[in-house]
Coordinates of C-alpha atoms in Angstrom, one line a residue:
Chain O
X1 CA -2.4 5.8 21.9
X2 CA -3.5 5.1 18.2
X3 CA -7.0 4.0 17.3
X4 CA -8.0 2.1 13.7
X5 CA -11.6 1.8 13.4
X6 CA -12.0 -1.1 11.5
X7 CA -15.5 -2.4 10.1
X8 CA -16.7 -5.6 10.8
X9 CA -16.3 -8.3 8.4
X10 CA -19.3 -8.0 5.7
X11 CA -20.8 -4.9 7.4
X12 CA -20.6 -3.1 4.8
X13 CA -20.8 -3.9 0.6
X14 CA -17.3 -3.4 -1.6
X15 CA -17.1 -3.3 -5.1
X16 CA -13.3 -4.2 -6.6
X17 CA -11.8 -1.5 -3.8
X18 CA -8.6 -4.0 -2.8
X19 CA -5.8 -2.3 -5.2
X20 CA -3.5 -5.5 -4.6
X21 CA -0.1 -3.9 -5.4
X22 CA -0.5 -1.1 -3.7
X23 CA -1.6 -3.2 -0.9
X24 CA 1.6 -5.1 -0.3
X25 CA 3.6 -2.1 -0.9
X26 CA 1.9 0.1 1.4
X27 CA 2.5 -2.5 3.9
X28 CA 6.3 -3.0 2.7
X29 CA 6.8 0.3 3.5
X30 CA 5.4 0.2 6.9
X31 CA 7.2 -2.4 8.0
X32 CA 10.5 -0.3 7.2
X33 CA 9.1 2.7 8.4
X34 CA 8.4 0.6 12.3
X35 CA 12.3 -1.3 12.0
X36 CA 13.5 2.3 11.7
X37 CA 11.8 3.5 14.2
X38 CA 12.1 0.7 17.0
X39 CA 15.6 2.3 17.9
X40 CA 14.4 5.6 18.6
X41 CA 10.7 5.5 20.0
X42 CA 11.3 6.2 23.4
X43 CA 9.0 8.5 24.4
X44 CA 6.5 8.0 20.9
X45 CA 3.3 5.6 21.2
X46 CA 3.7 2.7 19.1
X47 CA 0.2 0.9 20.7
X48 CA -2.3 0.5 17.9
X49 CA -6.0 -0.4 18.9
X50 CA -7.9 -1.8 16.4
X51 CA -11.8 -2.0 16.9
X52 CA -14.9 -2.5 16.4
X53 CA -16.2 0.1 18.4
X54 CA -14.6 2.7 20.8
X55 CA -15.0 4.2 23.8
X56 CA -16.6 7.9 23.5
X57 CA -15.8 9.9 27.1
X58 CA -19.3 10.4 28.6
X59 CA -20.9 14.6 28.0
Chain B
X1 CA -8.2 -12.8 -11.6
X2 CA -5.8 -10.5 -10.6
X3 CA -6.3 -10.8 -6.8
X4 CA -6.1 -14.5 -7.0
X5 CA -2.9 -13.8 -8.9
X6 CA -1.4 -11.9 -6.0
X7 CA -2.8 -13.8 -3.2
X8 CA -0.8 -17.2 -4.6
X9 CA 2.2 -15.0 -6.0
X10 CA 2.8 -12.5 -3.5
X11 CA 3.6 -13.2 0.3
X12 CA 3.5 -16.7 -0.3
X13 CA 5.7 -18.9 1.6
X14 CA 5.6 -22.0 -0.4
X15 CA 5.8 -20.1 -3.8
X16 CA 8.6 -17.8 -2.4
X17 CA 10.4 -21.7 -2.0
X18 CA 9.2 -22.3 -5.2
X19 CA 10.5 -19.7 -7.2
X20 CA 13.8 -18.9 -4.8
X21 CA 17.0 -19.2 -6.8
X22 CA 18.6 -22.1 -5.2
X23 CA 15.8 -24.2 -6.9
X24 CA 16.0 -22.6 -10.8
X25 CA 19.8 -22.8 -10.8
X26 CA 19.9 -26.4 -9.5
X27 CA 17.2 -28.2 -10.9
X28 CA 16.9 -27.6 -14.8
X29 CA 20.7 -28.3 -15.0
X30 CA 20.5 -31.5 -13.1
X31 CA 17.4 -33.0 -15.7
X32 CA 20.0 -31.7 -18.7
X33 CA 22.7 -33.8 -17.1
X34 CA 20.2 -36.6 -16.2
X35 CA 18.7 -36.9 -20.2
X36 CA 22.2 -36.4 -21.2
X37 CA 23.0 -39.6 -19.6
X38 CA 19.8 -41.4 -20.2
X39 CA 20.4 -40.5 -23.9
X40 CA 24.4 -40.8 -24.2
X41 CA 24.9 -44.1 -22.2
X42 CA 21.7 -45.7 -21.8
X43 CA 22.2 -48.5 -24.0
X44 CA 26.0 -49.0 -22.3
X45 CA 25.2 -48.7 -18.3
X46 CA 23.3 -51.5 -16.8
X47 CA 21.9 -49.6 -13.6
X48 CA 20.6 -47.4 -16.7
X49 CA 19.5 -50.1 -19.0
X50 CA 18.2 -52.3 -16.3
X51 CA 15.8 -49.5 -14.3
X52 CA 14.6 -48.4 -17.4
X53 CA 10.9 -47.7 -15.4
X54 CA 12.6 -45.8 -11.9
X55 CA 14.2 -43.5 -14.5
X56 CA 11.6 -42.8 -16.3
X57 CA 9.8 -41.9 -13.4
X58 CA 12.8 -39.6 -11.9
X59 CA 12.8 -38.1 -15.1
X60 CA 9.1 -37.2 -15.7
X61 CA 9.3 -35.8 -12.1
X62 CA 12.6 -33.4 -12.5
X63 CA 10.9 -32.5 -15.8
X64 CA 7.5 -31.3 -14.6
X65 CA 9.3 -29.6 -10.9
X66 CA 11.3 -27.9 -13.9
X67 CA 8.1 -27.0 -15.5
X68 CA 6.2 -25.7 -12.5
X69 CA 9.3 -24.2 -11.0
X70 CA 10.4 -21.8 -13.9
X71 CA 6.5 -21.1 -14.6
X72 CA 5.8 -20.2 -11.3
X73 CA 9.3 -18.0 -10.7
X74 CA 8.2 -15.8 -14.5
X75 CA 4.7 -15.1 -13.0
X76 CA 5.6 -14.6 -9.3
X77 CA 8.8 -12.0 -10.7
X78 CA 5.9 -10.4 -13.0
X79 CA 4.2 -9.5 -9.6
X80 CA 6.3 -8.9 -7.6
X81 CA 8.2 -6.1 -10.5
X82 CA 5.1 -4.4 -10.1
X83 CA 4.7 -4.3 -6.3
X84 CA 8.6 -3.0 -6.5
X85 CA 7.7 -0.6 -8.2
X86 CA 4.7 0.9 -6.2
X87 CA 6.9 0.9 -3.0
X88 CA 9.7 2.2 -4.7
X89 CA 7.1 5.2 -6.1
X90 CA 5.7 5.3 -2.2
X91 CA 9.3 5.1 -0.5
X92 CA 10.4 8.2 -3.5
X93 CA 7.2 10.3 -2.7
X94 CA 8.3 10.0 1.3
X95 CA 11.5 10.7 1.0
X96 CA 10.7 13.8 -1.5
X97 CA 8.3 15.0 1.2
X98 CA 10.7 14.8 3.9
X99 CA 13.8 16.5 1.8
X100 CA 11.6 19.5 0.8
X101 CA 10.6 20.7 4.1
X102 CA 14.1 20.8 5.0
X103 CA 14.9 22.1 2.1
X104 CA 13.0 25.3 2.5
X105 CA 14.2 25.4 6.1
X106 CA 17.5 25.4 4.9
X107 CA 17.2 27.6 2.5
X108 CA 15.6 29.9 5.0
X109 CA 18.1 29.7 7.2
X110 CA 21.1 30.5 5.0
X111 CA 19.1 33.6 3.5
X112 CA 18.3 34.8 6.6
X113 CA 21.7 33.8 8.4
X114 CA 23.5 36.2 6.4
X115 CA 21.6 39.4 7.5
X116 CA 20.6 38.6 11.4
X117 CA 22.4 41.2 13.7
X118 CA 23.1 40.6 17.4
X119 CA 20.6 42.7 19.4
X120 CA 17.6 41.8 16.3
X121 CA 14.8 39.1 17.2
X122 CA 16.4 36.1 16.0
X123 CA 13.3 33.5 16.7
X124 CA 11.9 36.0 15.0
X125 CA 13.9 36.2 11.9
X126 CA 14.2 33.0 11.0
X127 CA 11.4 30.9 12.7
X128 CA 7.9 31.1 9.9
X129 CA 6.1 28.1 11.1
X130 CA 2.9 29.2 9.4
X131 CA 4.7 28.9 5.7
X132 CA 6.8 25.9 7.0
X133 CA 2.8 24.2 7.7
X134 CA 1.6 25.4 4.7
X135 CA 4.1 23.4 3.0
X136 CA 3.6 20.3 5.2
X137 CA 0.1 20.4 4.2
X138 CA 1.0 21.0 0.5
X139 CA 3.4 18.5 1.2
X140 CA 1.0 16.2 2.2
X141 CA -1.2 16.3 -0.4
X142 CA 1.4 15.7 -2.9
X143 CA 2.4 12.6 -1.2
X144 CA -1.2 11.1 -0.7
X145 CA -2.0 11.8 -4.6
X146 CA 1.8 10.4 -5.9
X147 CA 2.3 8.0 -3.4
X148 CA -0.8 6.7 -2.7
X149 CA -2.3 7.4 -5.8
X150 CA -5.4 9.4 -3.9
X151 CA -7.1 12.0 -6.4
X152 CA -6.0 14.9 -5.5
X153 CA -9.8 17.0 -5.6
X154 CA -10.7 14.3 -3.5
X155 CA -8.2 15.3 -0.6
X156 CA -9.0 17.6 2.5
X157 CA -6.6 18.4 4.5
X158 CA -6.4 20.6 7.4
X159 CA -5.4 21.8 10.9
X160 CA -8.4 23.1 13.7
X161 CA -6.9 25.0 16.2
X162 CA -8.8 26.0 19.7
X163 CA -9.2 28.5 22.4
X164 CA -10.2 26.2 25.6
X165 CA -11.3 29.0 27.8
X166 CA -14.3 29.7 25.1
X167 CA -14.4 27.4 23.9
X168 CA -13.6 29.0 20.4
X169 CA -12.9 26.8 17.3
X170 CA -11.2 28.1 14.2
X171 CA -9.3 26.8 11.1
X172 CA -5.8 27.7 11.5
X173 CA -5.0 25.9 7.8
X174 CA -6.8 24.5 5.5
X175 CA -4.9 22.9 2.4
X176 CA -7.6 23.8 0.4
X177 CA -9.1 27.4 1.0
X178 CA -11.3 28.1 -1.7
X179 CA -13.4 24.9 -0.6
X180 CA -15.8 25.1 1.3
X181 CA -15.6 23.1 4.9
X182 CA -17.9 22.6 7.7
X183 CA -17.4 25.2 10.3
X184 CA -14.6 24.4 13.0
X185 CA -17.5 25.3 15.7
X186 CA -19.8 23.2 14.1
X187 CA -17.2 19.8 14.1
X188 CA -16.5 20.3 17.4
X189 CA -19.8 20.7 18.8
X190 CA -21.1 17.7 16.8
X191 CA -20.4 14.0 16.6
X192 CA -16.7 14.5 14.5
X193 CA -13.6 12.4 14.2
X194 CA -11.8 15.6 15.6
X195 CA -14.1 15.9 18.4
X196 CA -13.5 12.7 19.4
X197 CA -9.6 12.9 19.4
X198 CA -9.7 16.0 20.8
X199 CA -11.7 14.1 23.9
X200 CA -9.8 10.9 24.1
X201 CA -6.6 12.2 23.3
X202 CA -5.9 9.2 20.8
X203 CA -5.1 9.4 16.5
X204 CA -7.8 8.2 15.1
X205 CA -8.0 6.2 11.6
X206 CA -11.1 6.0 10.1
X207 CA -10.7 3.9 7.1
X208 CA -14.1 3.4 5.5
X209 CA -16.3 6.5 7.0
X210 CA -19.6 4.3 7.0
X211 CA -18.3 2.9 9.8
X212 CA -17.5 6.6 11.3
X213 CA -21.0 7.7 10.8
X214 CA -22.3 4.6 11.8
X215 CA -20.4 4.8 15.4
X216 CA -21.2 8.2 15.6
X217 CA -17.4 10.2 15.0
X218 CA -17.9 11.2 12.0
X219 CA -19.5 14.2 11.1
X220 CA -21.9 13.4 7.9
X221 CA -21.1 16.9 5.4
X222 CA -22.7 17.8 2.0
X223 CA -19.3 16.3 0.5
X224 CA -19.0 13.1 2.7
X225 CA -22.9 12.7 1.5
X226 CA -22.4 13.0 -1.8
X227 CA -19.8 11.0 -2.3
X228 CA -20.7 8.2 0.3
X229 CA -17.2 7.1 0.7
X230 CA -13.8 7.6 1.8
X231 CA -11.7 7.5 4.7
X232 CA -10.2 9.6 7.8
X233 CA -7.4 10.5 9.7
X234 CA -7.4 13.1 12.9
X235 CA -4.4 13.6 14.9
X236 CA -5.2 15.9 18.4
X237 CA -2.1 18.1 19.2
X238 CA -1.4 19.6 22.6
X239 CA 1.1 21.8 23.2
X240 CA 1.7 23.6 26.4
X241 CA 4.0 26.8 26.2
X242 CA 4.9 27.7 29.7
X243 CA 1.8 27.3 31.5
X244 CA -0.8 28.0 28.0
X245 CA -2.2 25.5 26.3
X246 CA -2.4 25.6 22.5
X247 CA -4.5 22.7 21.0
X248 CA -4.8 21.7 17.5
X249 CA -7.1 18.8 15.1
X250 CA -4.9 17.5 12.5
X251 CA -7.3 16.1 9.8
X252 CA -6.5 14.4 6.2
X253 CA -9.8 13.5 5.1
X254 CA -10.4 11.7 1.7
X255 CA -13.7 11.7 -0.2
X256 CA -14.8 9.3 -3.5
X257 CA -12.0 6.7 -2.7
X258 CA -10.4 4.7 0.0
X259 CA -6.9 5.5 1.3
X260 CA -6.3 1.8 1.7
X261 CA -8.4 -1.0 1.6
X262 CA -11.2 -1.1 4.5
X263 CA -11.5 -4.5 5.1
X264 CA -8.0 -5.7 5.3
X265 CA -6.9 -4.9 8.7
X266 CA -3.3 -5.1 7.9
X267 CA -3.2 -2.9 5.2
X268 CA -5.3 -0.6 7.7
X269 CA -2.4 -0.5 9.8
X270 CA 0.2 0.2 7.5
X271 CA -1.3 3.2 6.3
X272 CA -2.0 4.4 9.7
X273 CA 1.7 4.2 10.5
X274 CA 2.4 6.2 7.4
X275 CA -0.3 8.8 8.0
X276 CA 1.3 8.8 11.6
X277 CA 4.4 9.7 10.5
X278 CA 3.0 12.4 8.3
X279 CA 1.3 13.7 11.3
X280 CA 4.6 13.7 13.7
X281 CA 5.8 16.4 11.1
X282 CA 2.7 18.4 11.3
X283 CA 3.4 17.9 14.8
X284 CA 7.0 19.6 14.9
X285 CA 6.0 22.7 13.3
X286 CA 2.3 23.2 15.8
X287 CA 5.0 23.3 18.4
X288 CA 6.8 26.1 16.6
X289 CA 3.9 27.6 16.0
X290 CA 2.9 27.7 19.7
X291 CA 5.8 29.2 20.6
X292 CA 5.6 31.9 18.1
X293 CA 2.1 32.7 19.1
X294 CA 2.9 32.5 22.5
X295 CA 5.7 35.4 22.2
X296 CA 3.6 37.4 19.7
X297 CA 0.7 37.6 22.1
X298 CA 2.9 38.1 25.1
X299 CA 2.1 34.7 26.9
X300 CA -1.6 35.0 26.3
X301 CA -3.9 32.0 24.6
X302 CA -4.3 32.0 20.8

Protein backbone atom coordinates (compact mmCIF):
# COMPACT_ATOMS: atom_id res chain seq x y z
CA UNK A 1 0.00 0.00 0.00
CA UNK A 2 0.77 3.82 -0.46
CA UNK A 3 0.44 6.33 2.43
CA UNK A 4 -0.02 10.39 1.93
CA UNK A 5 0.23 12.11 5.08
CA UNK A 6 -1.80 15.00 4.68
CA UNK A 7 -2.13 17.89 7.35
CA UNK A 8 -5.22 18.97 8.62
CA UNK A 9 -6.94 21.81 7.25
CA UNK A 10 -5.40 25.08 8.99
CA UNK A 11 -2.91 23.08 11.08
CA UNK A 12 -0.36 24.61 9.90
CA UNK A 13 0.27 28.53 8.47
CA UNK A 14 1.15 28.97 4.44
CA UNK A 15 2.40 31.90 2.88
CA UNK A 16 1.59 32.03 -1.25
CA UNK A 17 2.94 28.11 -1.47
CA UNK A 18 -0.04 26.94 -4.13
CA UNK A 19 2.04 27.43 -7.54
CA UNK A 20 -1.46 27.17 -9.49
CA UNK A 21 -0.11 26.06 -12.98
CA UNK A 22 2.01 23.70 -11.83
CA UNK A 23 -0.82 22.48 -9.82
CA UNK A 24 -3.14 21.47 -12.56
CA UNK A 25 -0.35 20.17 -14.61
CA UNK A 26 1.08 18.02 -12.01
CA UNK A 27 -2.27 16.58 -11.70
CA UNK A 28 -2.69 16.37 -15.67
CA UNK A 29 0.02 14.39 -15.70
CA UNK A 30 -1.07 12.01 -13.15
CA UNK A 31 -4.03 11.28 -14.45
CA UNK A 32 -2.19 9.97 -17.75
CA UNK A 33 0.36 8.39 -15.85
CA UNK A 34 -2.88 6.12 -13.77
CA UNK A 35 -4.98 5.62 -17.53
CA UNK A 36 -1.65 4.12 -18.72
CA UNK A 37 -1.17 2.14 -16.07
CA UNK A 38 -4.80 0.63 -15.31
CA UNK A 39 -4.02 -1.93 -18.20
CA UNK A 40 -1.06 -3.34 -16.75
CA UNK A 41 -1.17 -3.08 -12.83
CA UNK A 42 -1.75 -6.48 -11.96
CA UNK A 43 0.33 -7.32 -9.41
CA UNK A 44 1.37 -3.22 -8.47
CA UNK A 45 -0.56 -1.45 -5.49
CA UNK A 46 -2.62 1.21 -6.77
CA UNK A 47 -4.53 1.79 -2.96
CA UNK A 48 -3.59 5.25 -1.72
CA UNK A 49 -4.31 6.16 2.01
CA UNK A 50 -4.58 9.47 2.76
CA UNK A 51 -4.47 10.51 6.52
CA UNK A 52 -4.40 12.32 9.22
CA UNK A 53 -2.54 10.20 11.20
CA UNK A 54 -1.10 6.63 10.79
CA UNK A 55 -0.69 3.58 12.30
CA UNK A 56 3.13 3.19 13.78
CA UNK A 57 3.60 -0.89 14.47
CA UNK A 58 4.02 -1.15 18.34
CA UNK A 59 8.29 -1.52 19.71
CA UNK B 1 -5.36 37.55 -8.14
CA UNK B 2 -3.80 34.92 -9.82
CA UNK B 3 -5.35 31.96 -7.91
CA UNK B 4 -8.71 33.43 -8.32
CA UNK B 5 -7.79 33.58 -11.94
CA UNK B 6 -7.17 29.85 -12.13
CA UNK B 7 -9.78 28.71 -9.88
CA UNK B 8 -12.67 30.36 -12.33
CA UNK B 9 -10.52 29.62 -15.62
CA UNK B 10 -9.13 26.38 -15.11
CA UNK B 11 -11.12 23.06 -14.42
CA UNK B 12 -14.16 24.86 -14.58
CA UNK B 13 -17.14 23.24 -16.01
CA UNK B 14 -19.35 26.11 -16.73
CA UNK B 15 -16.42 28.27 -18.18
CA UNK B 16 -15.14 25.16 -20.13
CA UNK B 17 -19.07 25.55 -21.70
CA UNK B 18 -18.37 28.93 -21.91
CA UNK B 19 -15.45 29.23 -23.83
CA UNK B 20 -15.91 25.74 -25.91
CA UNK B 21 -15.85 26.35 -29.67
CA UNK B 22 -19.31 25.42 -30.58
CA UNK B 23 -20.39 28.65 -28.67
CA UNK B 24 -17.60 31.38 -30.31
CA UNK B 25 -18.17 29.99 -33.87
CA UNK B 26 -21.99 30.17 -33.55
CA UNK B 27 -22.89 32.95 -31.63
CA UNK B 28 -20.98 36.21 -32.85
CA UNK B 29 -21.99 35.26 -36.44
CA UNK B 30 -25.62 34.83 -35.58
CA UNK B 31 -25.76 38.75 -33.86
CA UNK B 32 -23.84 39.89 -37.31
CA UNK B 33 -26.67 38.26 -39.30
CA UNK B 34 -29.35 39.44 -36.64
CA UNK B 35 -28.09 43.56 -36.87
CA UNK B 36 -27.65 42.84 -40.45
CA UNK B 37 -31.26 42.34 -40.67
CA UNK B 38 -32.42 44.68 -37.97
CA UNK B 39 -30.41 47.31 -39.97
CA UNK B 40 -31.04 46.18 -43.79
CA UNK B 41 -34.87 45.52 -43.50
CA UNK B 42 -36.12 46.87 -40.49
CA UNK B 43 -38.01 49.60 -41.85
CA UNK B 44 -39.51 46.89 -44.71
CA UNK B 45 -40.49 43.69 -42.39
CA UNK B 46 -43.42 44.11 -40.13
CA UNK B 47 -42.49 41.19 -37.53
CA UNK B 48 -39.24 43.59 -37.51
CA UNK B 49 -40.93 46.90 -37.50
CA UNK B 50 -43.71 45.80 -35.31
CA UNK B 51 -41.51 44.03 -32.24
CA UNK B 52 -39.24 46.75 -32.26
CA UNK B 53 -38.90 46.16 -28.10
CA UNK B 54 -38.46 41.87 -28.25
CA UNK B 55 -35.63 42.64 -30.63
CA UNK B 56 -34.04 44.85 -28.94
CA UNK B 57 -33.96 42.74 -26.17
CA UNK B 58 -32.74 39.58 -28.29
CA UNK B 59 -30.26 41.75 -29.43
CA UNK B 60 -28.73 43.29 -26.22
CA UNK B 61 -28.73 39.64 -24.98
CA UNK B 62 -26.66 37.96 -28.15
CA UNK B 63 -24.53 41.08 -27.87
CA UNK B 64 -23.42 40.82 -24.26
CA UNK B 65 -23.28 36.44 -24.45
CA UNK B 66 -20.91 37.59 -27.37
CA UNK B 67 -19.16 39.89 -25.07
CA UNK B 68 -18.76 37.48 -22.09
CA UNK B 69 -18.22 34.57 -24.26
CA UNK B 70 -15.17 35.83 -26.37
CA UNK B 71 -13.80 37.64 -23.04
CA UNK B 72 -14.02 34.74 -21.08
CA UNK B 73 -12.49 32.12 -24.00
CA UNK B 74 -9.11 35.02 -24.42
CA UNK B 75 -8.54 34.76 -20.56
CA UNK B 76 -9.38 31.04 -20.02
CA UNK B 77 -6.85 30.11 -23.36
CA UNK B 78 -4.29 32.67 -21.58
CA UNK B 79 -4.42 30.04 -18.67
CA UNK B 80 -4.75 27.33 -19.88
CA UNK B 81 -1.38 28.11 -22.65
CA UNK B 82 0.41 28.30 -19.57
CA UNK B 83 -0.68 25.14 -17.72
CA UNK B 84 0.13 23.40 -21.35
CA UNK B 85 3.04 24.36 -21.08
CA UNK B 86 4.16 23.20 -17.57
CA UNK B 87 2.73 19.65 -18.28
CA UNK B 88 4.27 19.56 -21.55
CA UNK B 89 7.86 20.66 -19.65
CA UNK B 90 6.72 17.87 -16.79
CA UNK B 91 5.55 15.13 -19.51
CA UNK B 92 9.41 16.18 -21.56
CA UNK B 93 11.42 15.93 -18.30
CA UNK B 94 9.66 12.18 -17.66
CA UNK B 95 10.07 11.01 -20.80
CA UNK B 96 13.90 12.31 -20.88
CA UNK B 97 14.38 10.55 -17.61
CA UNK B 98 13.00 7.38 -18.81
CA UNK B 99 14.94 7.35 -22.44
CA UNK B 100 18.33 8.03 -20.69
CA UNK B 101 18.41 5.18 -18.47
CA UNK B 102 17.80 3.05 -21.39
CA UNK B 103 19.94 4.73 -23.19
CA UNK B 104 23.00 3.96 -21.21
CA UNK B 105 21.71 0.46 -20.87
CA UNK B 106 21.76 0.13 -24.40
CA UNK B 107 24.61 1.61 -25.05
CA UNK B 108 26.10 -0.79 -22.47
CA UNK B 109 24.95 -3.53 -23.91
CA UNK B 110 26.07 -3.07 -27.52
CA UNK B 111 29.70 -2.16 -26.20
CA UNK B 112 29.88 -4.93 -24.27
CA UNK B 113 27.94 -7.42 -26.68
CA UNK B 114 30.64 -7.17 -29.09
CA UNK B 115 33.41 -8.58 -26.80
CA UNK B 116 31.49 -11.18 -24.38
CA UNK B 117 32.96 -14.80 -25.14
CA UNK B 118 31.07 -17.98 -24.30
CA UNK B 119 32.67 -19.58 -21.17
CA UNK B 120 33.16 -15.43 -19.66
CA UNK B 121 30.72 -14.27 -16.77
CA UNK B 122 28.06 -12.74 -18.78
CA UNK B 123 25.76 -11.26 -15.69
CA UNK B 124 28.84 -10.20 -15.03
CA UNK B 125 29.91 -8.36 -18.05
CA UNK B 126 27.14 -6.55 -18.81
CA UNK B 127 24.97 -6.21 -15.58
CA UNK B 128 26.51 -2.54 -13.50
CA UNK B 129 23.48 -1.80 -11.40
CA UNK B 130 25.47 0.37 -9.05
CA UNK B 131 26.21 3.05 -12.26
CA UNK B 132 22.70 2.19 -13.73
CA UNK B 133 21.34 3.69 -9.75
CA UNK B 134 23.69 6.25 -9.80
CA UNK B 135 22.06 7.55 -12.88
CA UNK B 136 18.54 6.91 -11.61
CA UNK B 137 19.34 9.08 -8.74
CA UNK B 138 21.01 11.62 -11.01
CA UNK B 139 18.20 11.02 -12.99
CA UNK B 140 15.97 11.89 -10.48
CA UNK B 141 17.22 14.88 -9.48
CA UNK B 142 17.21 16.29 -12.84
CA UNK B 143 13.56 15.56 -13.20
CA UNK B 144 12.47 17.08 -9.73
CA UNK B 145 14.58 20.41 -10.44
CA UNK B 146 13.17 20.59 -14.53
CA UNK B 147 10.08 19.15 -14.07
CA UNK B 148 8.99 20.18 -10.96
CA UNK B 149 10.91 23.12 -10.75
CA UNK B 150 12.46 21.94 -7.11
CA UNK B 151 15.88 23.77 -6.49
CA UNK B 152 18.18 21.59 -7.04
CA UNK B 153 20.65 22.26 -3.56
CA UNK B 154 17.50 21.80 -1.92
CA UNK B 155 17.18 18.04 -3.08
CA UNK B 156 18.38 14.86 -1.16
CA UNK B 157 18.15 12.00 -2.56
CA UNK B 158 19.18 8.67 -1.57
CA UNK B 159 18.97 4.85 -1.07
CA UNK B 160 19.58 3.08 2.85
CA UNK B 161 20.39 -0.29 2.48
CA UNK B 162 20.33 -2.98 5.58
CA UNK B 163 21.79 -6.02 7.11
CA UNK B 164 18.73 -7.53 9.15
CA UNK B 165 20.70 -9.99 11.13
CA UNK B 166 22.61 -6.88 12.92
CA UNK B 167 20.91 -4.95 12.40
CA UNK B 168 23.50 -2.78 10.37
CA UNK B 169 22.38 0.40 8.49
CA UNK B 170 24.41 1.89 5.73
CA UNK B 171 24.07 4.31 2.78
CA UNK B 172 24.42 2.39 -0.33
CA UNK B 173 23.86 5.84 -2.52
CA UNK B 174 23.50 9.04 -1.77
CA UNK B 175 22.90 11.52 -4.83
CA UNK B 176 24.69 13.96 -3.05
CA UNK B 177 28.01 12.69 -1.38
CA UNK B 178 29.87 15.54 -0.32
CA UNK B 179 26.71 16.57 1.89
CA UNK B 180 26.53 15.76 4.92
CA UNK B 181 23.40 13.26 6.04
CA UNK B 182 22.31 11.93 9.20
CA UNK B 183 23.79 8.61 9.84
CA UNK B 184 21.78 5.51 8.33
CA UNK B 185 22.07 4.02 12.04
CA UNK B 186 20.96 6.97 13.51
CA UNK B 187 17.49 7.19 11.02
CA UNK B 188 16.72 3.90 11.62
CA UNK B 189 17.02 3.79 15.20
CA UNK B 190 15.05 7.06 15.61
CA UNK B 191 11.54 8.28 14.79
CA UNK B 192 12.26 8.56 10.61
CA UNK B 193 10.10 8.43 7.55
CA UNK B 194 12.34 5.36 6.49
CA UNK B 195 11.93 3.71 9.69
CA UNK B 196 8.57 3.83 9.42
CA UNK B 197 8.34 2.32 5.84
CA UNK B 198 10.76 0.05 6.54
CA UNK B 199 8.12 -1.23 9.57
CA UNK B 200 4.92 -0.97 7.84
CA UNK B 201 5.98 -1.94 4.61
CA UNK B 202 3.98 1.04 2.93
CA UNK B 203 5.53 4.38 0.50
CA UNK B 204 5.15 6.98 2.48
CA UNK B 205 4.55 10.76 1.19
CA UNK B 206 5.18 13.32 3.42
CA UNK B 207 4.19 16.52 1.91
CA UNK B 208 4.68 19.25 4.41
CA UNK B 209 7.28 17.67 7.06
CA UNK B 210 5.67 19.68 10.04
CA UNK B 211 3.26 17.25 9.90
CA UNK B 212 6.10 14.39 9.81
CA UNK B 213 7.69 15.80 12.93
CA UNK B 214 4.65 16.49 14.38
CA UNK B 215 3.38 12.64 14.04
CA UNK B 216 6.55 11.55 14.94
CA UNK B 217 8.15 9.93 11.31
CA UNK B 218 10.26 12.32 10.60
CA UNK B 219 13.48 12.58 11.78
CA UNK B 220 14.08 16.52 12.78
CA UNK B 221 18.13 17.09 11.16
CA UNK B 222 20.32 20.31 11.30
CA UNK B 223 19.07 20.86 7.52
CA UNK B 224 15.29 20.06 8.06
CA UNK B 225 15.77 22.63 11.13
CA UNK B 226 17.11 25.18 9.44
CA UNK B 227 15.06 25.36 6.75
CA UNK B 228 11.73 24.42 8.61
CA UNK B 229 10.09 23.21 5.50
CA UNK B 230 9.84 20.88 2.81
CA UNK B 231 8.53 17.57 1.96
CA UNK B 232 9.23 13.68 1.81
CA UNK B 233 9.13 10.64 -0.02
CA UNK B 234 10.42 7.01 1.32
CA UNK B 235 9.93 3.94 -0.61
CA UNK B 236 10.96 0.39 1.51
CA UNK B 237 12.34 -2.22 -0.98
CA UNK B 238 12.60 -5.84 -0.24
CA UNK B 239 14.13 -8.12 -2.28
CA UNK B 240 14.68 -11.71 -1.50
CA UNK B 241 17.42 -13.51 -3.65
CA UNK B 242 16.92 -17.20 -3.12
CA UNK B 243 16.41 -17.43 0.48
CA UNK B 244 18.52 -13.69 1.52
CA UNK B 245 16.94 -10.86 2.07
CA UNK B 246 18.27 -7.56 0.75
CA UNK B 247 16.37 -4.49 2.10
CA UNK B 248 16.61 -1.01 0.91
CA UNK B 249 15.00 2.94 2.01
CA UNK B 250 14.45 4.85 -1.01
CA UNK B 251 14.32 8.49 0.11
CA UNK B 252 13.83 11.89 -2.02
CA UNK B 253 13.72 14.39 0.54
CA UNK B 254 13.24 18.18 -0.26
CA UNK B 255 14.29 21.04 2.02
CA UNK B 256 13.32 25.11 1.74
CA UNK B 257 10.26 24.36 -0.64
CA UNK B 258 7.37 22.15 -1.09
CA UNK B 259 7.26 19.44 -3.80
CA UNK B 260 3.56 20.18 -4.28
CA UNK B 261 1.23 22.08 -2.48
CA UNK B 262 0.49 20.66 1.18
CA UNK B 263 -2.87 21.46 1.61
CA UNK B 264 -4.47 20.40 -1.58
CA UNK B 265 -4.97 16.80 -1.24
CA UNK B 266 -5.35 16.26 -4.85
CA UNK B 267 -2.32 17.76 -5.91
CA UNK B 268 -0.86 15.58 -3.00
CA UNK B 269 -1.73 12.64 -4.80
CA UNK B 270 -0.65 13.42 -8.15
CA UNK B 271 2.69 13.90 -7.06
CA UNK B 272 2.80 10.80 -5.08
CA UNK B 273 1.87 8.85 -8.26
CA UNK B 274 4.68 10.48 -10.01
CA UNK B 275 7.28 10.05 -7.17
CA UNK B 276 5.86 6.36 -7.32
CA UNK B 277 6.71 5.93 -10.54
CA UNK B 278 10.09 7.29 -10.08
CA UNK B 279 10.55 4.84 -7.30
CA UNK B 280 9.35 1.60 -9.38
CA UNK B 281 12.65 2.44 -11.44
CA UNK B 282 14.72 2.67 -8.47
CA UNK B 283 13.07 -0.36 -7.74
CA UNK B 284 14.14 -2.36 -11.04
CA UNK B 285 17.70 -1.72 -10.64
CA UNK B 286 17.73 -2.73 -6.25
CA UNK B 287 16.61 -6.01 -7.71
CA UNK B 288 19.66 -6.06 -9.99
CA UNK B 289 21.66 -5.04 -7.46
CA UNK B 290 20.63 -7.90 -5.14
CA UNK B 291 21.36 -10.29 -7.44
CA UNK B 292 24.75 -9.03 -8.17
CA UNK B 293 25.55 -8.87 -4.51
CA UNK B 294 24.15 -12.00 -3.95
CA UNK B 295 26.56 -13.81 -6.60
CA UNK B 296 29.53 -11.56 -5.53
CA UNK B 297 29.30 -12.67 -1.89
CA UNK B 298 28.46 -16.23 -2.74
CA UNK B 299 24.79 -16.25 -1.49
CA UNK B 300 25.66 -14.43 1.78
CA UNK B 301 23.68 -11.14 3.11
CA UNK B 302 25.05 -7.73 2.04
Amino acid sequence: MRQILMSKPNEFSYHKERDQIRSVAVKMFAKVISSSKEDSAQGDSNEVKVSSTLEKKQD
Amino acid sequence: MKKFLYFIFVNNRVIDFLSSPFLSIFVPPILGLYYGTLDIWGNDWTWVKNYQDIHTVIFSILAGMTVIILFIKGIAESCKGQVTAKYEKITESMITFFNELVKKKRDRFNNKAKSLKPTGDIFKTITHPRDQLEHVLDGTKRFLVSGLGIDQKNIGITIIQGNLSGPKWWYALKCDSQKQHTKARELMEGSSTARFCFESGDSLFIPDLRKGIKEGVFFESNRSKKTGKGSVFCKPVRVTVSNVEFVYIFTIAVYGQYICTPYDEAECRACEKILDEVADRVELELYLFSMKQFKESGGKAA
